[in-house]
Amino acid sequence: MSLTVSVEGIWKSYGGHDVLRGVNYSFNPERIYALMGPNGSGKTTLLRVLSLLETADRGEVIYTDGTTAPLEHNIALRRRITLLLSSTGLFNASVMKNASYGLSIRGIRGDEARERAFGALSLVGLGEMERQNALTLSSGEAQRLAMARAIAHEPEVLFLDEPTASVDIENTQAIEGVILGMKGTRSIILSTHNEAQARRLADVVLYLRDGLIMEG
Amino acid sequence: MDFLADALKRALLLLVSPDSELIGIISLSLGVSGSAVALATLFALPLASALALKRFPLRGVVLSIMNTFMGLPPVVVGLTVYIIFSMNGPLGVLELLYTPYVMVIAQFLLALPIVTAISHSAIVGVDPAVSDAARTLGATPSQRAFTIIKEARYGILSAVMAALGMVMAEVGAVLIVGGNIRGYTRVMTTTIALEADKGDFELAIALGIVLLGISLIINSVLYHLQRKGERP
Ligand SMILES: Nc1ncnc2c1ncn2[C@@H]1O[C@H](COP(=O)(O)OP(=O)(O)OP(=O)(O)O)[C@@H](O)[C@H]1O
Ligand SMILES: [Mg+2]
């Protein structure tokens, strides 16, 4: 059974400011969702809560994976989901080392890891740059490397926070191609400020407004 | 002036064809300071990591102790270690006073806060996005800690080099606990102090040049590490 996620009554505030105000939503499996909303509306916050990087003040994140272990300690579940952040946090290591990180921490090393990482790098057009240090990449290249690193280990639920934020038109098309290529194989929840992009990619477009999700 | 030029000439000659005493002194210096820093790193690395990555009681206290002890005068450390290992001291029975071992212990105590404090700030300085990335890519807590420490590697190496530079150059601690015994506990700095005192500059100048060279090497390594640690 494919992994699905839903949220029930999620509240999150920072310093007395309520960012999420009781968000309810069930994401269907193997669909692509686009999350829209003005700056500061809480898209990144919601994605961080959904991907278990942060805990909500109130409410629940529910994964249908059959286990009941507390989510923050459930490594097995965590390893089936991944969030791509816009602050990429690339490692001071080669492009290849970065791309194969998710595989390596899962115990997949050697030729298999190299091949799978190389496949992900090729998808984002970085196949030729595997030896370069990741910190010397341009911001658009860095964004694409972070994308490759997030998909190399093929997570079942993928969260993408503004995956084309600092990417040029040509590479935006490449990344959109990668996302569309995964359509129907896993749940993807992405945030974007680009309405046209949301329509191109998503099965469902969601709006975050006043701390709540609305379907558009 | 003549005698200075003469001493310098003889010092250079000594460096070109070093005698066994010179070689012995240099080796002991490198051995004592090298082991002290290696040992300190062994303790400092887990300590700095825990201080940077974990929350535990007394964390703040340990941190300020490390920061304070970083600037501890070597003579004070020497005196303390001397008292502890002196005949009537708590560890006097070990009879380690005036041996290279107690010199390692004294320099270990000097190096530990330096390696810990500088490594700590290197680990704390790692971009939090790196930690987030490791976590969301599926790292276990220990894999994540390892990833963060690895990101801080140049800063940690800088800490080790800084400590090595400091203990190689200090004289107070090794002089008090080692006793500057010829052929046994005499290191570069204590020899320089003694020979200069005797007015015999040949060996002192030769060792001074060696020390300068070592400090030059350490500093250029430090410089390169700091450049590598920055975004390339
Ligand atoms: N760690 C934090 N500490 C304090 N405030 C925070 C923190 N994280 C987010 N916020 C605040 O929460 C609100 C929502 O931020 P969030 O990053 O989720 O918005 P966003 O919808 O992703 O915006 P953008 O479109 O600019 O990326 C903002 O007002 C932000 O200042
Ligand atoms: Mg955001």
PDB file of C-alpha atoms and ligand atoms in Angstrom, chain A residues 12-15 17-20 35-48 54 86 161-162 191-193 208, ligand 1:
ATOM      1  CA  LYS A  12       1.957  26.333  14.773  1.00  0.00           C
ATOM      2  CA  SER A  13       2.983  29.708  16.070  1.00  0.00           C
ATOM      3  CA  TYR A  14       6.232  31.612  16.380  1.00  0.00           C
ATOM      4  CA  GLY A  15       6.513  34.114  19.186  1.00  0.00           C
ATOM      5  CA  HIS A  17       2.100  34.798  15.940  1.00  0.00           C
ATOM      6  CA  ASP A  18      -0.141  31.973  14.729  1.00  0.00           C
ATOM      7  CA  VAL A  19       1.155  30.816  11.363  1.00  0.00           C
ATOM      8  CA  LEU A  20      -0.940  27.657  11.008  1.00  0.00           C
ATOM      9  CA  LEU A  35       0.751  24.826  -2.330  1.00  0.00           C
ATOM     10  CA  MET A  36       0.367  28.532  -3.014  1.00  0.00           C
ATOM     11  CA  GLY A  37       0.097  31.596  -0.808  1.00  0.00           C
ATOM     12  CA  PRO A  38       1.769  34.940  -0.213  1.00  0.00           C
ATOM     13  CA  ASN A  39       5.162  35.354   1.476  1.00  0.00           C
ATOM     14  CA  GLY A  40       4.919  34.459   5.118  1.00  0.00           C
ATOM     15  CA  SER A  41       1.649  32.577   4.753  1.00  0.00           C
ATOM     16  CA  GLY A  42       3.224  29.420   6.203  1.00  0.00           C
ATOM     17  CA  LYS A  43       4.031  27.208   3.203  1.00  0.00           C
ATOM     18  CA  THR A  44       7.525  26.380   4.357  1.00  0.00           C
ATOM     19  CA  THR A  45       6.281  25.900   7.903  1.00  0.00           C
ATOM     20  CA  LEU A  46       3.592  23.468   6.773  1.00  0.00           C
ATOM     21  CA  LEU A  47       6.071  21.515   4.643  1.00  0.00           C
ATOM     22  CA  ARG A  48       8.491  21.288   7.578  1.00  0.00           C
ATOM     23  CA  GLU A  54       9.371  20.237  12.981  1.00  0.00           C
ATOM     24  CA  SER A  86      15.194  26.227  -0.592  1.00  0.00           C
ATOM     25  CA  ASP A 161       9.740  23.957  -1.177  1.00  0.00           C
ATOM     26  CA  GLU A 162       9.898  26.280  -4.200  1.00  0.00           C
ATOM     27  CA  SER A 191       5.129  25.076  -2.883  1.00  0.00           C
ATOM     28  CA  THR A 192       5.357  27.701  -5.574  1.00  0.00           C
ATOM     29  CA  HIS A 193       4.607  31.359  -6.250  1.00  0.00           C
ATOM     30  CA  LEU A 208      -2.740  28.749   2.291  1.00  0.00           C
TER      31      LEU A 208
HETATM   32  N1  LIG C   1      11.902  29.648  13.055  1.00  0.00           N
HETATM   33  C1  LIG C   1      11.071  30.707  13.022  1.00  0.00           C
HETATM   34  N2  LIG C   1      11.116  31.626  14.001  1.00  0.00           N
HETATM   35  C2  LIG C   1      10.273  32.689  13.994  1.00  0.00           C
HETATM   36  N3  LIG C   1       9.383  32.906  13.038  1.00  0.00           N
HETATM   37  C3  LIG C   1       9.298  32.033  12.034  1.00  0.00           C
HETATM   38  C4  LIG C   1      10.132  30.889  11.962  1.00  0.00           C
HETATM   39  N4  LIG C   1       9.824  30.207  10.846  1.00  0.00           N
HETATM   40  C5  LIG C   1       8.855  30.888  10.257  1.00  0.00           C
HETATM   41  N5  LIG C   1       8.525  31.992  10.939  1.00  0.00           N
HETATM   42  C6  LIG C   1       7.483  32.948  10.600  1.00  0.00           C
HETATM   43  O1  LIG C   1       6.340  32.229  10.212  1.00  0.00           O
HETATM   44  C7  LIG C   1       5.695  32.825   9.112  1.00  0.00           C
HETATM   45  C8  LIG C   1       5.538  31.827   7.992  1.00  0.00           C
HETATM   46  O2  LIG C   1       6.810  31.556   7.434  1.00  0.00           O
HETATM   47  P1  LIG C   1       7.000  30.553   6.229  1.00  0.00           P
HETATM   48  O3  LIG C   1       8.454  30.490   5.957  1.00  0.00           O
HETATM   49  O4  LIG C   1       6.299  29.295   6.522  1.00  0.00           O
HETATM   50  O5  LIG C   1       6.257  31.321   5.063  1.00  0.00           O
HETATM   51  P2  LIG C   1       6.188  30.962   3.517  1.00  0.00           P
HETATM   52  O6  LIG C   1       4.773  30.849   3.151  1.00  0.00           O
HETATM   53  O7  LIG C   1       7.056  29.815   3.221  1.00  0.00           O
HETATM   54  O8  LIG C   1       6.791  32.295   2.887  1.00  0.00           O
HETATM   55  P3  LIG C   1       7.671  32.479   1.543  1.00  0.00           P
HETATM   56  O9  LIG C   1       6.720  32.505   0.411  1.00  0.00           O
HETATM   57  O10 LIG C   1       8.300  33.821   1.745  1.00  0.00           O
HETATM   58  O11 LIG C   1       8.643  31.384   1.484  1.00  0.00           O
HETATM   59  C9  LIG C   1       6.518  34.045   8.753  1.00  0.00           C
HETATM   60  O12 LIG C   1       5.882  35.177   9.301  1.00  0.00           O
HETATM   61  C10 LIG C   1       7.852  33.796   9.406  1.00  0.00           C
HETATM   62  O13 LIG C   1       8.438  34.999   9.788  1.00  0.00           O
END
